[in-house]
Amino acid sequence: GDRQAESQSLGNLGNLFLEQGDHEKAEAYFKECLSVALEMGDQLLEGAGLLSLSEVAIYRGDHEVAESLAREGVRICNQIAITLPEWIMKNGYTDPDADWDFPPSRDPKS
């Protein structure tokens, strides 16, 4: 019954599959994580879910979708003043309204 823990667990499973290169499973878990976060109104998990889905889209080569998801994730994270993931900061994607050199030149995690 702990929806927040459920959403966090789904995100963790998504990260595990992303690290293993199973982008399809990662995406499924991230979408479910995002769905629970939206249902609860949890902006922290919503921002994290959007940024995670952006990573999956980058790996798939769907850069337009990836950038849109990343911009919305950054916007939410900035609104609630939480630290952005390292790959976002390293690539200078901290202002969702700025021009971005997107996609990252390499694997977003590296």
PDB file of N, CA and C in Angstrom:
ATOM      1  N   GLY A   1       0.774  -1.206   0.000  1.00  0.00           N
ATOM      2  CA  GLY A   1       0.000   0.000   0.000  1.00  0.00           C
ATOM      3  C   GLY A   1       0.819   1.277   0.000  1.00  0.00           C
ATOM      4  N   ASP A   2       2.139   1.167   0.088  1.00  0.00           N
ATOM      5  CA  ASP A   2       2.995   2.362   0.104  1.00  0.00           C
ATOM      6  C   ASP A   2       3.334   2.730  -1.335  1.00  0.00           C
ATOM      7  N   ARG A   3       2.523   3.616  -1.914  1.00  0.00           N
ATOM      8  CA  ARG A   3       2.667   3.968  -3.336  1.00  0.00           C
ATOM      9  C   ARG A   3       3.992   4.658  -3.625  1.00  0.00           C
ATOM     10  N   GLN A   4       4.489   5.472  -2.691  1.00  0.00           N
ATOM     11  CA  GLN A   4       5.759   6.143  -2.922  1.00  0.00           C
ATOM     12  C   GLN A   4       6.896   5.125  -3.015  1.00  0.00           C
ATOM     13  N   ALA A   5       6.923   4.181  -2.091  1.00  0.00           N
ATOM     14  CA  ALA A   5       7.943   3.130  -2.133  1.00  0.00           C
ATOM     15  C   ALA A   5       7.795   2.289  -3.398  1.00  0.00           C
ATOM     16  N   GLU A   6       6.557   2.042  -3.804  1.00  0.00           N
ATOM     17  CA  GLU A   6       6.312   1.287  -5.030  1.00  0.00           C
ATOM     18  C   GLU A   6       6.900   2.022  -6.236  1.00  0.00           C
ATOM     19  N   SER A   7       6.647   3.322  -6.313  1.00  0.00           N
ATOM     20  CA  SER A   7       7.166   4.110  -7.429  1.00  0.00           C
ATOM     21  C   SER A   7       8.696   4.124  -7.422  1.00  0.00           C
ATOM     22  N   GLN A   8       9.274   4.287  -6.247  1.00  0.00           N
ATOM     23  CA  GLN A   8      10.739   4.277  -6.141  1.00  0.00           C
ATOM     24  C   GLN A   8      11.308   2.927  -6.569  1.00  0.00           C
ATOM     25  N   SER A   9      10.658   1.848  -6.156  1.00  0.00           N
ATOM     26  CA  SER A   9      11.110   0.501  -6.530  1.00  0.00           C
ATOM     27  C   SER A   9      11.016   0.288  -8.035  1.00  0.00           C
ATOM     28  N   LEU A  10       9.928   0.765  -8.629  1.00  0.00           N
ATOM     29  CA  LEU A  10       9.785   0.650 -10.084  1.00  0.00           C
ATOM     30  C   LEU A  10      10.902   1.410 -10.797  1.00  0.00           C
ATOM     31  N   GLY A  11      11.221   2.600 -10.293  1.00  0.00           N
ATOM     32  CA  GLY A  11      12.319   3.377 -10.869  1.00  0.00           C
ATOM     33  C   GLY A  11      13.652   2.664 -10.708  1.00  0.00           C
ATOM     34  N   ASN A  12      13.871   2.056  -9.551  1.00  0.00           N
ATOM     35  CA  ASN A  12      15.116   1.317  -9.333  1.00  0.00           C
ATOM     36  C   ASN A  12      15.233   0.129 -10.281  1.00  0.00           C
ATOM     37  N   LEU A  13      14.117  -0.571 -10.491  1.00  0.00           N
ATOM     38  CA  LEU A  13      14.133  -1.682 -11.447  1.00  0.00           C
ATOM     39  C   LEU A  13      14.406  -1.170 -12.859  1.00  0.00           C
ATOM     40  N   GLY A  14      13.815  -0.037 -13.203  1.00  0.00           N
ATOM     41  CA  GLY A  14      14.099   0.566 -14.502  1.00  0.00           C
ATOM     42  C   GLY A  14      15.574   0.879 -14.661  1.00  0.00           C
ATOM     43  N   ASN A  15      16.185   1.436 -13.622  1.00  0.00           N
ATOM     44  CA  ASN A  15      17.617   1.743 -13.677  1.00  0.00           C
ATOM     45  C   ASN A  15      18.455   0.488 -13.849  1.00  0.00           C
ATOM     46  N   LEU A  16      18.060  -0.587 -13.164  1.00  0.00           N
ATOM     47  CA  LEU A  16      18.784  -1.858 -13.288  1.00  0.00           C
ATOM     48  C   LEU A  16      18.754  -2.345 -14.734  1.00  0.00           C
ATOM     49  N   PHE A  17      17.568  -2.339 -15.338  1.00  0.00           N
ATOM     50  CA  PHE A  17      17.462  -2.804 -16.723  1.00  0.00           C
ATOM     51  C   PHE A  17      18.157  -1.850 -17.692  1.00  0.00           C
ATOM     52  N   LEU A  18      18.141  -0.560 -17.401  1.00  0.00           N
ATOM     53  CA  LEU A  18      18.853   0.402 -18.248  1.00  0.00           C
ATOM     54  C   LEU A  18      20.347   0.110 -18.231  1.00  0.00           C
ATOM     55  N   GLU A  19      20.894  -0.142 -17.041  1.00  0.00           N
ATOM     56  CA  GLU A  19      22.320  -0.457 -16.918  1.00  0.00           C
ATOM     57  C   GLU A  19      22.678  -1.763 -17.615  1.00  0.00           C
ATOM     58  N   GLN A  20      21.718  -2.683 -17.667  1.00  0.00           N
ATOM     59  CA  GLN A  20      21.946  -3.968 -18.341  1.00  0.00           C
ATOM     60  C   GLN A  20      21.722  -3.880 -19.843  1.00  0.00           C
ATOM     61  N   GLY A  21      21.262  -2.722 -20.308  1.00  0.00           N
ATOM     62  CA  GLY A  21      21.050  -2.537 -21.734  1.00  0.00           C
ATOM     63  C   GLY A  21      19.709  -3.003 -22.240  1.00  0.00           C
ATOM     64  N   ASP A  22      18.806  -3.371 -21.339  1.00  0.00           N
ATOM     65  CA  ASP A  22      17.474  -3.804 -21.750  1.00  0.00           C
ATOM     66  C   ASP A  22      16.559  -2.585 -21.714  1.00  0.00           C
ATOM     67  N   HIS A  23      16.605  -1.813 -22.780  1.00  0.00           N
ATOM     68  CA  HIS A  23      15.884  -0.539 -22.832  1.00  0.00           C
ATOM     69  C   HIS A  23      14.368  -0.714 -22.840  1.00  0.00           C
ATOM     70  N   GLU A  24      13.901  -1.804 -23.408  1.00  0.00           N
ATOM     71  CA  GLU A  24      12.463  -2.049 -23.455  1.00  0.00           C
ATOM     72  C   GLU A  24      11.902  -2.265 -22.046  1.00  0.00           C
ATOM     73  N   LYS A  25      12.566  -3.108 -21.259  1.00  0.00           N
ATOM     74  CA  LYS A  25      12.116  -3.340 -19.884  1.00  0.00           C
ATOM     75  C   LYS A  25      12.302  -2.082 -19.040  1.00  0.00           C
ATOM     76  N   ALA A  26      13.418  -1.395 -19.231  1.00  0.00           N
ATOM     77  CA  ALA A  26      13.654  -0.157 -18.484  1.00  0.00           C
ATOM     78  C   ALA A  26      12.537   0.835 -18.738  1.00  0.00           C
ATOM     79  N   GLU A  27      12.177   1.000 -19.993  1.00  0.00           N
ATOM     80  CA  GLU A  27      11.117   1.939 -20.346  1.00  0.00           C
ATOM     81  C   GLU A  27       9.798   1.553 -19.687  1.00  0.00           C
ATOM     82  N   ALA A  28       9.477   0.267 -19.684  1.00  0.00           N
ATOM     83  CA  ALA A  28       8.217  -0.186 -19.081  1.00  0.00           C
ATOM     84  C   ALA A  28       8.182   0.154 -17.592  1.00  0.00           C
ATOM     85  N   TYR A  29       9.285  -0.099 -16.892  1.00  0.00           N
ATOM     86  CA  TYR A  29       9.323   0.213 -15.462  1.00  0.00           C
ATOM     87  C   TYR A  29       9.289   1.723 -15.212  1.00  0.00           C
ATOM     88  N   PHE A  30      10.004   2.494 -16.028  1.00  0.00           N
ATOM     89  CA  PHE A  30       9.987   3.945 -15.853  1.00  0.00           C
ATOM     90  C   PHE A  30       8.595   4.518 -16.114  1.00  0.00           C
ATOM     91  N   LYS A  31       7.894   3.990 -17.099  1.00  0.00           N
ATOM     92  CA  LYS A  31       6.532   4.465 -17.383  1.00  0.00           C
ATOM     93  C   LYS A  31       5.601   4.149 -16.222  1.00  0.00           C
ATOM     94  N   GLU A  32       5.755   2.965 -15.646  1.00  0.00           N
ATOM     95  CA  GLU A  32       4.916   2.603 -14.512  1.00  0.00           C
ATOM     96  C   GLU A  32       5.265   3.469 -13.298  1.00  0.00           C
ATOM     97  N   CYS A  33       6.550   3.726 -13.087  1.00  0.00           N
ATOM     98  CA  CYS A  33       6.996   4.615 -12.016  1.00  0.00           C
ATOM     99  C   CYS A  33       6.379   6.002 -12.190  1.00  0.00           C
ATOM    100  N   LEU A  34       6.424   6.518 -13.389  1.00  0.00           N
ATOM    101  CA  LEU A  34       5.871   7.837 -13.679  1.00  0.00           C
ATOM    102  C   LEU A  34       4.357   7.855 -13.466  1.00  0.00           C
ATOM    103  N   SER A  35       3.694   6.807 -13.866  1.00  0.00           N
ATOM    104  CA  SER A  35       2.247   6.719 -13.693  1.00  0.00           C
ATOM    105  C   SER A  35       1.870   6.794 -12.211  1.00  0.00           C
ATOM    106  N   VAL A  36       2.570   6.056 -11.369  1.00  0.00           N
ATOM    107  CA  VAL A  36       2.302   6.085  -9.931  1.00  0.00           C
ATOM    108  C   VAL A  36       2.623   7.466  -9.365  1.00  0.00           C
ATOM    109  N   ALA A  37       3.729   8.053  -9.795  1.00  0.00           N
ATOM    110  CA  ALA A  37       4.114   9.388  -9.317  1.00  0.00           C
ATOM    111  C   ALA A  37       3.044  10.415  -9.673  1.00  0.00           C
ATOM    112  N   LEU A  38       2.540  10.361 -10.890  1.00  0.00           N
ATOM    113  CA  LEU A  38       1.493  11.296 -11.314  1.00  0.00           C
ATOM    114  C   LEU A  38       0.213  11.080 -10.511  1.00  0.00           C
ATOM    115  N   GLU A  39      -0.117   9.829 -10.286  1.00  0.00           N
ATOM    116  CA  GLU A  39      -1.315   9.494  -9.509  1.00  0.00           C
ATOM    117  C   GLU A  39      -1.225  10.068  -8.093  1.00  0.00           C
ATOM    118  N   MET A  40      -0.019  10.032  -7.515  1.00  0.00           N
ATOM    119  CA  MET A  40       0.184  10.535  -6.153  1.00  0.00           C
ATOM    120  C   MET A  40       0.446  12.038  -6.109  1.00  0.00           C
ATOM    121  N   GLY A  41       0.786  12.627  -7.256  1.00  0.00           N
ATOM    122  CA  GLY A  41       1.156  14.033  -7.274  1.00  0.00           C
ATOM    123  C   GLY A  41       2.558  14.266  -6.715  1.00  0.00           C
ATOM    124  N   ASP A  42       3.420  13.263  -6.823  1.00  0.00           N
ATOM    125  CA  ASP A  42       4.791  13.338  -6.297  1.00  0.00           C
ATOM    126  C   ASP A  42       5.709  13.914  -7.381  1.00  0.00           C
ATOM    127  N   GLN A  43       6.015  15.206  -7.266  1.00  0.00           N
ATOM    128  CA  GLN A  43       6.815  15.872  -8.300  1.00  0.00           C
ATOM    129  C   GLN A  43       8.255  15.376  -8.344  1.00  0.00           C
ATOM    130  N   LEU A  44       8.813  14.981  -7.212  1.00  0.00           N
ATOM    131  CA  LEU A  44      10.182  14.454  -7.201  1.00  0.00           C
ATOM    132  C   LEU A  44      10.275  13.213  -8.072  1.00  0.00           C
ATOM    133  N   LEU A  45       9.364  12.275  -7.848  1.00  0.00           N
ATOM    134  CA  LEU A  45       9.370  11.040  -8.636  1.00  0.00           C
ATOM    135  C   LEU A  45       8.932  11.289 -10.075  1.00  0.00           C
ATOM    136  N   GLU A  46       8.077  12.271 -10.281  1.00  0.00           N
ATOM    137  CA  GLU A  46       7.671  12.624 -11.646  1.00  0.00           C
ATOM    138  C   GLU A  46       8.868  13.140 -12.440  1.00  0.00           C
ATOM    139  N   GLY A  47       9.622  14.071 -11.858  1.00  0.00           N
ATOM    140  CA  GLY A  47      10.808  14.600 -12.533  1.00  0.00           C
ATOM    141  C   GLY A  47      11.824  13.511 -12.825  1.00  0.00           C
ATOM    142  N   ALA A  48      12.056  12.659 -11.833  1.00  0.00           N
ATOM    143  CA  ALA A  48      13.010  11.559 -12.018  1.00  0.00           C
ATOM    144  C   ALA A  48      12.538  10.605 -13.110  1.00  0.00           C
ATOM    145  N   GLY A  49      11.235  10.309 -13.122  1.00  0.00           N
ATOM    146  CA  GLY A  49      10.690   9.409 -14.140  1.00  0.00           C
ATOM    147  C   GLY A  49      10.835   9.972 -15.540  1.00  0.00           C
ATOM    148  N   LEU A  50      10.572  11.259 -15.695  1.00  0.00           N
ATOM    149  CA  LEU A  50      10.713  11.900 -17.007  1.00  0.00           C
ATOM    150  C   LEU A  50      12.166  11.875 -17.483  1.00  0.00           C
ATOM    151  N   LEU A  51      13.097  12.166 -16.576  1.00  0.00           N
ATOM    152  CA  LEU A  51      14.512  12.161 -16.959  1.00  0.00           C
ATOM    153  C   LEU A  51      14.982  10.748 -17.301  1.00  0.00           C
ATOM    154  N   SER A  52      14.467   9.763 -16.583  1.00  0.00           N
ATOM    155  CA  SER A  52      14.826   8.373 -16.889  1.00  0.00           C
ATOM    156  C   SER A  52      14.273   7.951 -18.247  1.00  0.00           C
ATOM    157  N   LEU A  53      13.047   8.326 -18.534  1.00  0.00           N
ATOM    158  CA  LEU A  53      12.479   8.019 -19.852  1.00  0.00           C
ATOM    159  C   LEU A  53      13.238   8.746 -20.962  1.00  0.00           C
ATOM    160  N   SER A  54      13.752   9.916 -20.655  1.00  0.00           N
ATOM    161  CA  SER A  54      14.575  10.644 -21.623  1.00  0.00           C
ATOM    162  C   SER A  54      15.833   9.846 -21.966  1.00  0.00           C
ATOM    163  N   GLU A  55      16.444   9.263 -20.950  1.00  0.00           N
ATOM    164  CA  GLU A  55      17.639   8.440 -21.193  1.00  0.00           C
ATOM    165  C   GLU A  55      17.323   7.279 -22.124  1.00  0.00           C
ATOM    166  N   VAL A  56      16.205   6.617 -21.884  1.00  0.00           N
ATOM    167  CA  VAL A  56      15.814   5.492 -22.735  1.00  0.00           C
ATOM    168  C   VAL A  56      15.633   5.971 -24.173  1.00  0.00           C
ATOM    169  N   ALA A  57      14.976   7.107 -24.343  1.00  0.00           N
ATOM    170  CA  ALA A  57      14.756   7.642 -25.690  1.00  0.00           C
ATOM    171  C   ALA A  57      16.075   7.993 -26.374  1.00  0.00           C
ATOM    172  N   ILE A  58      17.046   8.473 -25.609  1.00  0.00           N
ATOM    173  CA  ILE A  58      18.370   8.758 -26.179  1.00  0.00           C
ATOM    174  C   ILE A  58      18.990   7.470 -26.704  1.00  0.00           C
ATOM    175  N   TYR A  59      18.958   6.427 -25.896  1.00  0.00           N
ATOM    176  CA  TYR A  59      19.530   5.143 -26.316  1.00  0.00           C
ATOM    177  C   TYR A  59      18.838   4.599 -27.558  1.00  0.00           C
ATOM    178  N   ARG A  60      17.527   4.842 -27.679  1.00  0.00           N
ATOM    179  CA  ARG A  60      16.770   4.395 -28.857  1.00  0.00           C
ATOM    180  C   ARG A  60      17.024   5.266 -30.074  1.00  0.00           C
ATOM    181  N   GLY A  61      17.617   6.430 -29.873  1.00  0.00           N
ATOM    182  CA  GLY A  61      17.860   7.345 -30.979  1.00  0.00           C
ATOM    183  C   GLY A  61      16.689   8.264 -31.259  1.00  0.00           C
ATOM    184  N   ASP A  62      15.714   8.315 -30.362  1.00  0.00           N
ATOM    185  CA  ASP A  62      14.547   9.171 -30.524  1.00  0.00           C
ATOM    186  C   ASP A  62      14.816  10.493 -29.808  1.00  0.00           C
ATOM    187  N   HIS A  63      15.657  11.315 -30.424  1.00  0.00           N
ATOM    188  CA  HIS A  63      16.179  12.506 -29.768  1.00  0.00           C
ATOM    189  C   HIS A  63      15.146  13.596 -29.538  1.00  0.00           C
ATOM    190  N   GLU A  64      14.170  13.703 -30.399  1.00  0.00           N
ATOM    191  CA  GLU A  64      13.134  14.725 -30.215  1.00  0.00           C
ATOM    192  C   GLU A  64      12.314  14.427 -28.952  1.00  0.00           C
ATOM    193  N   VAL A  65      11.919  13.175 -28.801  1.00  0.00           N
ATOM    194  CA  VAL A  65      11.179  12.764 -27.607  1.00  0.00           C
ATOM    195  C   VAL A  65      12.073  12.903 -26.378  1.00  0.00           C
ATOM    196  N   ALA A  66      13.318  12.469 -26.494  1.00  0.00           N
ATOM    197  CA  ALA A  66      14.253  12.549 -25.367  1.00  0.00           C
ATOM    198  C   ALA A  66      14.417  13.983 -24.879  1.00  0.00           C
ATOM    199  N   GLU A  67      14.577  14.901 -25.797  1.00  0.00           N
ATOM    200  CA  GLU A  67      14.763  16.299 -25.398  1.00  0.00           C
ATOM    201  C   GLU A  67      13.510  16.853 -24.740  1.00  0.00           C
ATOM    202  N   SER A  68      12.354  16.533 -25.269  1.00  0.00           N
ATOM    203  CA  SER A  68      11.095  17.003 -24.685  1.00  0.00           C
ATOM    204  C   SER A  68      10.930  16.485 -23.260  1.00  0.00           C
ATOM    205  N   LEU A  69      11.185  15.197 -23.063  1.00  0.00           N
ATOM    206  CA  LEU A  69      11.089  14.602 -21.728  1.00  0.00           C
ATOM    207  C   LEU A  69      12.106  15.225 -20.775  1.00  0.00           C
ATOM    208  N   ALA A  70      13.335  15.417 -21.262  1.00  0.00           N
ATOM    209  CA  ALA A  70      14.376  16.000 -20.414  1.00  0.00           C
ATOM    210  C   ALA A  70      14.022  17.424 -20.008  1.00  0.00           C
ATOM    211  N   ARG A  71      13.539  18.212 -20.946  1.00  0.00           N
ATOM    212  CA  ARG A  71      13.168  19.599 -20.615  1.00  0.00           C
ATOM    213  C   ARG A  71      12.073  19.647 -19.546  1.00  0.00           C
ATOM    214  N   GLU A  72      11.067  18.792 -19.671  1.00  0.00           N
ATOM    215  CA  GLU A  72      10.001  18.785 -18.677  1.00  0.00           C
ATOM    216  C   GLU A  72      10.520  18.280 -17.328  1.00  0.00           C
ATOM    217  N   GLY A  73      11.365  17.263 -17.353  1.00  0.00           N
ATOM    218  CA  GLY A  73      11.957  16.759 -16.111  1.00  0.00           C
ATOM    219  C   GLY A  73      12.806  17.816 -15.415  1.00  0.00           C
ATOM    220  N   VAL A  74      13.609  18.544 -16.185  1.00  0.00           N
ATOM    221  CA  VAL A  74      14.444  19.612 -15.625  1.00  0.00           C
ATOM    222  C   VAL A  74      13.560  20.724 -15.070  1.00  0.00           C
ATOM    223  N   ARG A  75      12.517  21.064 -15.781  1.00  0.00           N
ATOM    224  CA  ARG A  75      11.600  22.112 -15.327  1.00  0.00           C
ATOM    225  C   ARG A  75      11.017  21.746 -13.946  1.00  0.00           C
ATOM    226  N   ILE A  76      10.558  20.521 -13.808  1.00  0.00           N
ATOM    227  CA  ILE A  76       9.979  20.073 -12.542  1.00  0.00           C
ATOM    228  C   ILE A  76      11.035  20.064 -11.441  1.00  0.00           C
ATOM    229  N   CYS A  77      12.202  19.521 -11.734  1.00  0.00           N
ATOM    230  CA  CYS A  77      13.272  19.465 -10.734  1.00  0.00           C
ATOM    231  C   CYS A  77      13.681  20.864 -10.286  1.00  0.00           C
ATOM    232  N   ASN A  78      13.746  21.787 -11.221  1.00  0.00           N
ATOM    233  CA  ASN A  78      14.091  23.169 -10.863  1.00  0.00           C
ATOM    234  C   ASN A  78      12.995  23.801 -10.000  1.00  0.00           C
ATOM    235  N   GLN A  79      11.741  23.516 -10.309  1.00  0.00           N
ATOM    236  CA  GLN A  79      10.619  24.090  -9.545  1.00  0.00           C
ATOM    237  C   GLN A  79      10.637  23.650  -8.090  1.00  0.00           C
ATOM    238  N   ILE A  80      11.017  22.416  -7.852  1.00  0.00           N
ATOM    239  CA  ILE A  80      11.004  21.916  -6.478  1.00  0.00           C
ATOM    240  C   ILE A  80      12.409  21.916  -5.869  1.00  0.00           C
ATOM    241  N   ALA A  81      13.352  22.523  -6.576  1.00  0.00           N
ATOM    242  CA  ALA A  81      14.719  22.745  -6.078  1.00  0.00           C
ATOM    243  C   ALA A  81      15.418  21.467  -5.633  1.00  0.00           C
ATOM    244  N   ILE A  82      15.426  20.469  -6.531  1.00  0.00           N
ATOM    245  CA  ILE A  82      16.214  19.264  -6.246  1.00  0.00           C
ATOM    246  C   ILE A  82      17.385  19.193  -7.217  1.00  0.00           C
ATOM    247  N   THR A  83      18.409  18.519  -6.804  1.00  0.00           N
ATOM    248  CA  THR A  83      19.616  18.389  -7.614  1.00  0.00           C
ATOM    249  C   THR A  83      19.324  17.566  -8.849  1.00  0.00           C
ATOM    250  N   LEU A  84      19.801  18.069  -9.977  1.00  0.00           N
ATOM    251  CA  LEU A  84      19.626  17.372 -11.251  1.00  0.00           C
ATOM    252  C   LEU A  84      20.640  16.240 -11.362  1.00  0.00           C
ATOM    253  N   PRO A  85      20.307  15.201 -12.139  1.00  0.00           N
ATOM    254  CA  PRO A  85      21.263  14.113 -12.359  1.00  0.00           C
ATOM    255  C   PRO A  85      22.552  14.632 -12.989  1.00  0.00           C
ATOM    256  N   GLU A  86      23.635  13.932 -12.712  1.00  0.00           N
ATOM    257  CA  GLU A  86      24.956  14.350 -13.192  1.00  0.00           C
ATOM    258  C   GLU A  86      25.010  14.510 -14.705  1.00  0.00           C
ATOM    259  N   TRP A  87      24.393  13.583 -15.452  1.00  0.00           N
ATOM    260  CA  TRP A  87      24.475  13.661 -16.916  1.00  0.00           C
ATOM    261  C   TRP A  87      23.771  14.906 -17.440  1.00  0.00           C
ATOM    262  N   ILE A  88      22.748  15.361 -16.743  1.00  0.00           N
ATOM    263  CA  ILE A  88      22.044  16.584 -17.140  1.00  0.00           C
ATOM    264  C   ILE A  88      22.947  17.790 -16.909  1.00  0.00           C
ATOM    265  N   MET A  89      23.532  17.857 -15.722  1.00  0.00           N
ATOM    266  CA  MET A  89      24.387  18.998 -15.381  1.00  0.00           C
ATOM    267  C   MET A  89      25.654  19.020 -16.237  1.00  0.00           C
ATOM    268  N   LYS A  90      26.247  17.857 -16.438  1.00  0.00           N
ATOM    269  CA  LYS A  90      27.492  17.769 -17.211  1.00  0.00           C
ATOM    270  C   LYS A  90      27.302  18.262 -18.646  1.00  0.00           C
ATOM    271  N   ASN A  91      26.107  18.068 -19.186  1.00  0.00           N
ATOM    272  CA  ASN A  91      25.827  18.484 -20.557  1.00  0.00           C
ATOM    273  C   ASN A  91      25.240  19.891 -20.651  1.00  0.00           C
ATOM    274  N   GLY A  92      25.084  20.559 -19.494  1.00  0.00           N
ATOM    275  CA  GLY A  92      24.592  21.927 -19.493  1.00  0.00           C
ATOM    276  C   GLY A  92      23.101  22.052 -19.722  1.00  0.00           C
ATOM    277  N   TYR A  93      22.351  20.999 -19.386  1.00  0.00           N
ATOM    278  CA  TYR A  93      20.908  21.001 -19.607  1.00  0.00           C
ATOM    279  C   TYR A  93      20.164  21.446 -18.346  1.00  0.00           C
ATOM    280  N   THR A  94      20.596  22.519 -17.740  1.00  0.00           N
ATOM    281  CA  THR A  94      20.011  22.943 -16.466  1.00  0.00           C
ATOM    282  C   THR A  94      18.898  23.968 -16.622  1.00  0.00           C
ATOM    283  N   ASP A  95      18.804  24.613 -17.768  1.00  0.00           N
ATOM    284  CA  ASP A  95      17.751  25.597 -18.022  1.00  0.00           C
ATOM    285  C   ASP A  95      16.853  25.042 -19.127  1.00  0.00           C
ATOM    286  N   PRO A  96      15.624  24.667 -18.781  1.00  0.00           N
ATOM    287  CA  PRO A  96      14.764  24.034 -19.781  1.00  0.00           C
ATOM    288  C   PRO A  96      14.347  24.956 -20.920  1.00  0.00           C
ATOM    289  N   ASP A  97      14.568  26.251 -20.768  1.00  0.00           N
ATOM    290  CA  ASP A  97      14.188  27.199 -21.815  1.00  0.00           C
ATOM    291  C   ASP A  97      15.371  27.660 -22.666  1.00  0.00           C
ATOM    292  N   ALA A  98      16.567  27.191 -22.342  1.00  0.00           N
ATOM    293  CA  ALA A  98      17.770  27.582 -23.080  1.00  0.00           C
ATOM    294  C   ALA A  98      17.948  26.691 -24.308  1.00  0.00           C
ATOM    295  N   ASP A  99      18.810  27.134 -25.215  1.00  0.00           N
ATOM    296  CA  ASP A  99      19.195  26.287 -26.346  1.00  0.00           C
ATOM    297  C   ASP A  99      20.113  25.192 -25.811  1.00  0.00           C
ATOM    298  N   TRP A 100      19.833  23.968 -26.187  1.00  0.00           N
ATOM    299  CA  TRP A 100      20.642  22.827 -25.772  1.00  0.00           C
ATOM    300  C   TRP A 100      21.325  22.232 -26.985  1.00  0.00           C
ATOM    301  N   ASP A 101      22.553  21.786 -26.810  1.00  0.00           N
ATOM    302  CA  ASP A 101      23.244  20.987 -27.815  1.00  0.00           C
ATOM    303  C   ASP A 101      22.818  19.545 -27.537  1.00  0.00           C
ATOM    304  N   PHE A 102      21.703  19.174 -28.120  1.00  0.00           N
ATOM    305  CA  PHE A 102      21.082  17.897 -27.807  1.00  0.00           C
ATOM    306  C   PHE A 102      21.052  17.024 -29.036  1.00  0.00           C
ATOM    307  N   PRO A 103      21.289  15.763 -28.944  1.00  0.00           N
ATOM    308  CA  PRO A 103      21.470  14.943 -27.757  1.00  0.00           C
ATOM    309  C   PRO A 103      22.902  15.007 -27.244  1.00  0.00           C
ATOM    310  N   PRO A 104      23.123  14.443 -26.050  1.00  0.00           N
ATOM    311  CA  PRO A 104      24.505  14.370 -25.554  1.00  0.00           C
ATOM    312  C   PRO A 104      25.374  13.637 -26.568  1.00  0.00           C
ATOM    313  N   SER A 105      26.606  14.007 -26.632  1.00  0.00           N
ATOM    314  CA  SER A 105      27.496  13.407 -27.631  1.00  0.00           C
ATOM    315  C   SER A 105      27.759  11.931 -27.382  1.00  0.00           C
ATOM    316  N   ARG A 106      27.577  11.489 -26.141  1.00  0.00           N
ATOM    317  CA  ARG A 106      27.797  10.096 -25.790  1.00  0.00           C
ATOM    318  C   ARG A 106      26.669   9.599 -24.906  1.00  0.00           C
ATOM    319  N   ASP A 107      26.853   8.381 -24.455  1.00  0.00           N
ATOM    320  CA  ASP A 107      25.947   7.760 -23.488  1.00  0.00           C
ATOM    321  C   ASP A 107      25.638   8.769 -22.381  1.00  0.00           C
ATOM    322  N   PRO A 108      24.375   9.053 -22.090  1.00  0.00           N
ATOM    323  CA  PRO A 108      24.049  10.071 -21.109  1.00  0.00           C
ATOM    324  C   PRO A 108      24.607   9.780 -19.719  1.00  0.00           C
ATOM    325  N   LYS A 109      24.871   8.535 -19.397  1.00  0.00           N
ATOM    326  CA  LYS A 109      25.387   8.173 -18.078  1.00  0.00           C
ATOM    327  C   LYS A 109      26.894   8.348 -17.983  1.00  0.00           C
ATOM    328  N   SER A 110      27.593   8.438 -19.106  1.00  0.00           N
ATOM    329  CA  SER A 110      29.056   8.488 -19.045  1.00  0.00           C
ATOM    330  C   SER A 110      29.577   9.896 -18.860  1.00  0.00           C
TER     331      SER A 110
END
